[in-house]
């Protein structure tokens, strides 16, 4: 059955018009079944449901909101439910001892969605889920955007899995359901309104500027926490740490998922940097291909399967990224950032495009490996400059360590 599904997906990839019709039919049929469940399921006013990246992780803004709620006695009599693809893995997470765990897209999952007074997500909800009277849907999203999102994308050939028409259709089905959309800045409010088609949908007033709950830890952490994390992952405390966190490429897809090439010679990196540095490699959760760093044991650590990137932020001395939103969050720590954009022209012109001039980025852009190594070595005397300060004042001014509280009190209490 899985092979058949994969073959159908591969065929539809080449016929976007037919693919859109198939998606609409599939969504309509499935939504009828969900509405039957919702019609016979009373809403529990004290049930809050959480999911992250469609059940893939325990992380991001929903995690921060959930953990704040578990510490607030006003929520002691609330039912808290998390949805995961891997239920057994979730049951081993200590922080989820207070929560009920349901499997994504199971009967129990859809029943809980129909029953919950509040649903909190950071990504797409299943298209068949419709909002019932008495429910509140909260979209926290998962980052400040550099690259254009959803309805703002203009390059028709840039996405291997969705046409622009499909992107807009899927966006509108998703967005029409939300009552609140969390924004970390005035900049994001403007871009989210456009990218998620909120004005056309009559939903522009759902945005609330609260800061990102997930960044509270970057403000509130205690210094001893850094050594605890290094010990937890067996990382040499005497080495400096590079976090390499690239995003996926929309036009690189093999039918089972997005694929990624690191464009790095790790033999060369180890020769040039191995005496002083180690690398934590963190692929985007969309990336389906596996990376084998066994040859570089002790120098490269593959952290792609780790749910929450915040621990990696805290222990890293340097971030290397490309077009991912990770650098906005990392800038709260006021540590150096390098942008390895080996495919800058292609990404800007043929894949996504950007929301602002790259000259305001809080670190240098590097397009080849030799210059990347050179820039890393130059960081010995790094100091935060006024450009970095201006960046944080524009994008991170609401990250004060209290965003989880603001969101929880504003929306739920």
Short mmCIF file of N, CA, C and O in Angstrom, two decimals, residues 162-232:
data_model
loop_
_atom_site.label_atom_id
_atom_site.label_comp_id
_atom_site.label_asym_id
_atom_site.label_seq_id
_atom_site.Cartn_x
_atom_site.Cartn_y
_atom_site.Cartn_z
N UNK A 162 4.52 21.58 -4.92
CA UNK A 162 3.30 22.39 -4.92
C UNK A 162 3.39 23.49 -5.96
O UNK A 162 4.42 24.19 -6.04
N UNK A 163 2.34 23.69 -6.74
CA UNK A 163 2.25 24.86 -7.61
C UNK A 163 1.82 26.06 -6.76
O UNK A 163 1.36 25.89 -5.62
N UNK A 164 1.93 27.26 -7.30
CA UNK A 164 1.49 28.45 -6.57
C UNK A 164 0.00 28.37 -6.26
O UNK A 164 -0.44 28.82 -5.19
N UNK A 165 -0.78 27.82 -7.20
CA UNK A 165 -2.22 27.67 -6.97
C UNK A 165 -2.49 26.72 -5.82
O UNK A 165 -3.37 26.97 -4.98
N UNK A 166 -1.71 25.64 -5.74
CA UNK A 166 -1.89 24.68 -4.65
C UNK A 166 -1.49 25.29 -3.31
O UNK A 166 -2.13 25.07 -2.29
N UNK A 167 -0.41 26.06 -3.32
CA UNK A 167 0.04 26.71 -2.08
C UNK A 167 -1.05 27.62 -1.54
O UNK A 167 -1.36 27.61 -0.34
N UNK A 168 -1.66 28.43 -2.43
CA UNK A 168 -2.72 29.34 -1.98
C UNK A 168 -3.94 28.57 -1.49
O UNK A 168 -4.55 28.91 -0.47
N UNK A 169 -4.33 27.51 -2.21
CA UNK A 169 -5.49 26.72 -1.79
C UNK A 169 -5.27 26.12 -0.40
O UNK A 169 -6.13 26.23 0.48
N UNK A 170 -4.12 25.50 -0.21
CA UNK A 170 -3.84 24.85 1.07
C UNK A 170 -3.73 25.89 2.19
O UNK A 170 -4.14 25.64 3.32
N UNK A 171 -3.16 27.05 1.87
CA UNK A 171 -3.08 28.11 2.86
C UNK A 171 -4.46 28.56 3.30
O UNK A 171 -4.74 28.68 4.50
N UNK A 172 -5.34 28.82 2.36
CA UNK A 172 -6.65 29.37 2.70
C UNK A 172 -7.48 28.38 3.50
O UNK A 172 -8.19 28.76 4.44
N UNK A 173 -7.41 27.10 3.15
CA UNK A 173 -8.11 26.06 3.91
C UNK A 173 -7.61 26.04 5.35
O UNK A 173 -8.38 25.88 6.30
N UNK A 174 -6.31 26.22 5.51
CA UNK A 174 -5.70 26.19 6.84
C UNK A 174 -6.04 27.45 7.64
O UNK A 174 -6.52 27.40 8.78
N UNK A 175 -5.82 28.62 7.05
CA UNK A 175 -5.88 29.88 7.79
C UNK A 175 -7.28 30.30 8.20
O UNK A 175 -7.45 30.99 9.20
N UNK A 176 -8.28 29.91 7.46
CA UNK A 176 -9.64 30.37 7.75
C UNK A 176 -10.11 29.93 9.13
O UNK A 176 -11.05 30.48 9.70
N UNK A 177 -9.41 28.96 9.73
CA UNK A 177 -9.86 28.37 10.99
C UNK A 177 -9.35 29.09 12.24
O UNK A 177 -9.90 28.89 13.32
N UNK A 178 -8.32 29.93 12.11
CA UNK A 178 -7.66 30.42 13.32
C UNK A 178 -8.32 31.65 13.91
O UNK A 178 -8.82 32.53 13.21
N UNK A 179 -8.27 31.70 15.25
CA UNK A 179 -8.78 32.86 16.00
C UNK A 179 -7.65 33.79 16.41
O UNK A 179 -7.87 34.98 16.61
N UNK A 180 -6.46 33.22 16.60
CA UNK A 180 -5.29 34.01 16.98
C UNK A 180 -4.08 33.52 16.21
O UNK A 180 -3.94 32.33 15.92
N UNK A 181 -3.20 34.47 15.89
CA UNK A 181 -1.95 34.16 15.20
C UNK A 181 -0.86 34.97 15.90
O UNK A 181 -0.87 36.19 15.89
N UNK A 182 0.08 34.27 16.52
CA UNK A 182 1.11 34.93 17.32
C UNK A 182 2.18 35.55 16.41
O UNK A 182 2.66 34.91 15.47
N UNK A 183 2.55 36.79 16.72
CA UNK A 183 3.61 37.48 15.97
C UNK A 183 4.67 37.97 16.95
O UNK A 183 4.34 38.47 18.03
N UNK A 184 5.96 37.85 16.57
CA UNK A 184 7.02 38.33 17.45
C UNK A 184 7.45 39.77 17.20
O UNK A 184 8.32 40.28 17.89
N UNK A 185 6.84 40.44 16.20
CA UNK A 185 7.27 41.81 15.90
C UNK A 185 6.30 42.47 14.92
O UNK A 185 5.49 41.81 14.27
N UNK A 186 6.43 43.77 14.81
CA UNK A 186 5.63 44.52 13.83
C UNK A 186 5.98 44.08 12.41
O UNK A 186 5.10 43.98 11.55
N UNK A 187 7.25 43.79 12.16
CA UNK A 187 7.68 43.29 10.85
C UNK A 187 6.94 42.00 10.50
O UNK A 187 6.42 41.86 9.40
N UNK A 188 6.89 41.07 11.46
CA UNK A 188 6.22 39.79 11.19
C UNK A 188 4.72 39.97 10.98
O UNK A 188 4.13 39.28 10.14
N UNK A 189 4.12 40.87 11.72
CA UNK A 189 2.69 41.11 11.54
C UNK A 189 2.40 41.50 10.10
O UNK A 189 1.46 40.99 9.47
N UNK A 190 3.21 42.39 9.55
CA UNK A 190 3.02 42.83 8.16
C UNK A 190 3.21 41.67 7.19
O UNK A 190 2.39 41.46 6.28
N UNK A 191 4.29 40.89 7.37
CA UNK A 191 4.59 39.81 6.43
C UNK A 191 3.62 38.64 6.58
O UNK A 191 3.22 38.03 5.59
N UNK A 192 3.23 38.32 7.80
CA UNK A 192 2.26 37.24 8.00
C UNK A 192 0.91 37.58 7.37
O UNK A 192 0.26 36.72 6.78
N UNK A 193 0.50 38.83 7.50
CA UNK A 193 -0.78 39.26 6.93
C UNK A 193 -0.80 39.01 5.42
O UNK A 193 -1.80 38.52 4.87
N UNK A 194 0.32 39.31 4.77
CA UNK A 194 0.42 39.12 3.33
C UNK A 194 0.61 37.64 2.97
O UNK A 194 -0.12 37.08 2.15
N UNK A 195 1.58 37.00 3.62
CA UNK A 195 1.94 35.62 3.25
C UNK A 195 0.81 34.63 3.47
O UNK A 195 0.65 33.69 2.70
N UNK A 196 0.02 34.84 4.52
CA UNK A 196 -1.05 33.90 4.85
C UNK A 196 -2.42 34.38 4.35
O UNK A 196 -3.45 33.85 4.75
N UNK A 197 -2.38 35.42 3.50
CA UNK A 197 -3.59 35.88 2.81
C UNK A 197 -4.69 36.31 3.80
O UNK A 197 -5.89 36.13 3.54
N UNK A 198 -4.28 36.86 4.94
CA UNK A 198 -5.24 37.12 6.02
C UNK A 198 -6.23 38.22 5.67
O UNK A 198 -7.40 38.15 6.06
N UNK A 199 -5.80 39.24 4.94
CA UNK A 199 -6.71 40.33 4.63
C UNK A 199 -7.82 39.86 3.71
O UNK A 199 -9.01 40.16 3.93
N UNK A 200 -7.47 39.10 2.67
CA UNK A 200 -8.48 38.59 1.75
C UNK A 200 -9.46 37.65 2.45
O UNK A 200 -10.65 37.60 2.12
N UNK A 201 -8.95 36.93 3.45
CA UNK A 201 -9.79 36.00 4.20
C UNK A 201 -10.58 36.68 5.32
O UNK A 201 -11.36 36.03 6.01
N UNK A 202 -10.37 37.99 5.50
CA UNK A 202 -11.04 38.71 6.58
C UNK A 202 -10.51 38.35 7.95
O UNK A 202 -11.23 38.45 8.95
N UNK A 203 -9.23 37.95 8.01
CA UNK A 203 -8.65 37.46 9.27
C UNK A 203 -7.47 38.31 9.74
O UNK A 203 -6.72 37.90 10.62
N UNK A 204 -7.29 39.51 9.19
CA UNK A 204 -6.10 40.28 9.54
C UNK A 204 -6.05 40.69 11.00
O UNK A 204 -4.97 40.96 11.55
N UNK A 205 -7.19 40.71 11.69
CA UNK A 205 -7.23 41.14 13.09
C UNK A 205 -6.89 40.01 14.07
O UNK A 205 -6.88 40.23 15.28
N UNK A 206 -6.60 38.79 13.57
CA UNK A 206 -6.30 37.69 14.48
C UNK A 206 -4.87 37.75 15.01
O UNK A 206 -4.52 37.05 15.97
N UNK A 207 -4.02 38.57 14.41
CA UNK A 207 -2.61 38.60 14.82
C UNK A 207 -2.46 39.36 16.14
O UNK A 207 -3.01 40.45 16.32
N UNK A 208 -1.69 38.76 17.05
CA UNK A 208 -1.37 39.43 18.31
C UNK A 208 0.15 39.45 18.47
O UNK A 208 0.83 38.44 18.29
N UNK A 209 0.71 40.62 18.76
CA UNK A 209 2.15 40.77 18.90
C UNK A 209 2.54 40.53 20.36
O UNK A 209 2.35 41.39 21.21
N UNK A 210 3.11 39.36 20.62
CA UNK A 210 3.42 38.95 21.99
C UNK A 210 4.88 38.59 22.19
O UNK A 210 5.32 38.41 23.32
N UNK A 211 5.66 38.46 21.11
CA UNK A 211 6.96 37.81 21.20
C UNK A 211 6.78 36.31 21.08
O UNK A 211 5.66 35.80 21.13
N UNK A 212 7.89 35.61 20.90
CA UNK A 212 7.83 34.15 20.74
C UNK A 212 8.07 33.44 22.07
O UNK A 212 9.15 33.56 22.65
N UNK A 213 7.07 32.66 22.52
CA UNK A 213 7.25 31.90 23.77
C UNK A 213 8.48 31.01 23.76
O UNK A 213 9.15 30.84 24.78
N UNK A 214 8.81 30.44 22.61
CA UNK A 214 9.95 29.51 22.55
C UNK A 214 11.28 30.19 22.86
O UNK A 214 12.26 29.53 23.17
N UNK A 215 11.32 31.53 22.75
CA UNK A 215 12.56 32.24 23.01
C UNK A 215 12.72 32.65 24.47
O UNK A 215 13.76 33.20 24.85
N UNK A 216 11.73 32.38 25.30
CA UNK A 216 11.85 32.72 26.72
C UNK A 216 13.09 32.09 27.34
O UNK A 216 13.79 32.71 28.14
N UNK A 217 13.37 30.84 26.98
CA UNK A 217 14.50 30.14 27.56
C UNK A 217 15.83 30.80 27.19
O UNK A 217 16.80 30.74 27.96
N UNK A 218 15.89 31.45 26.04
CA UNK A 218 17.12 32.11 25.62
C UNK A 218 17.39 33.36 26.44
O UNK A 218 18.53 33.85 26.49
N UNK A 219 16.36 33.86 27.08
CA UNK A 219 16.50 35.03 27.94
C UNK A 219 16.68 34.61 29.41
O UNK A 219 17.45 35.22 30.15
N UNK A 220 16.00 33.54 29.80
CA UNK A 220 15.92 33.18 31.22
C UNK A 220 16.91 32.10 31.66
O UNK A 220 16.96 31.78 32.85
N UNK A 221 17.67 31.53 30.74
CA UNK A 221 18.52 30.39 31.12
C UNK A 221 19.59 30.80 32.14
O UNK A 221 20.03 31.94 32.18
N UNK A 222 20.01 29.84 32.95
CA UNK A 222 21.09 30.03 33.90
C UNK A 222 22.38 29.47 33.32
O UNK A 222 22.36 28.43 32.65
N UNK A 223 23.53 30.11 33.55
CA UNK A 223 24.80 29.68 32.93
C UNK A 223 25.14 28.21 33.16
O UNK A 223 25.70 27.56 32.27
N UNK A 224 24.79 27.67 34.34
CA UNK A 224 25.13 26.27 34.61
C UNK A 224 24.39 25.31 33.67
O UNK A 224 24.78 24.15 33.52
N UNK A 225 23.32 25.79 33.06
CA UNK A 225 22.55 24.95 32.15
C UNK A 225 23.41 24.53 30.95
O UNK A 225 23.23 23.44 30.40
N UNK A 226 24.34 25.37 30.53
CA UNK A 226 25.17 25.07 29.37
C UNK A 226 26.01 23.82 29.61
O UNK A 226 26.07 22.92 28.77
N UNK A 227 26.66 23.73 30.77
CA UNK A 227 27.46 22.55 31.08
C UNK A 227 26.60 21.30 31.21
O UNK A 227 27.03 20.19 30.84
N UNK A 228 25.40 21.46 31.73
CA UNK A 228 24.49 20.32 31.85
C UNK A 228 24.15 19.74 30.48
O UNK A 228 24.11 18.52 30.30
N UNK A 229 23.89 20.62 29.50
CA UNK A 229 23.54 20.16 28.16
C UNK A 229 24.73 19.49 27.49
O UNK A 229 24.60 18.44 26.84
N UNK A 230 25.92 20.08 27.63
CA UNK A 230 27.11 19.46 27.04
C UNK A 230 27.34 18.07 27.62
O UNK A 230 27.69 17.13 26.88
N UNK A 231 27.17 17.93 28.91
CA UNK A 231 27.34 16.62 29.54
C UNK A 231 26.29 15.64 29.03
O UNK A 231 26.59 14.47 28.76
N UNK A 232 25.07 16.12 28.87
CA UNK A 232 23.96 15.28 28.40
C UNK A 232 24.27 14.65 27.04
O UNK A 232 23.94 13.48 26.80
#
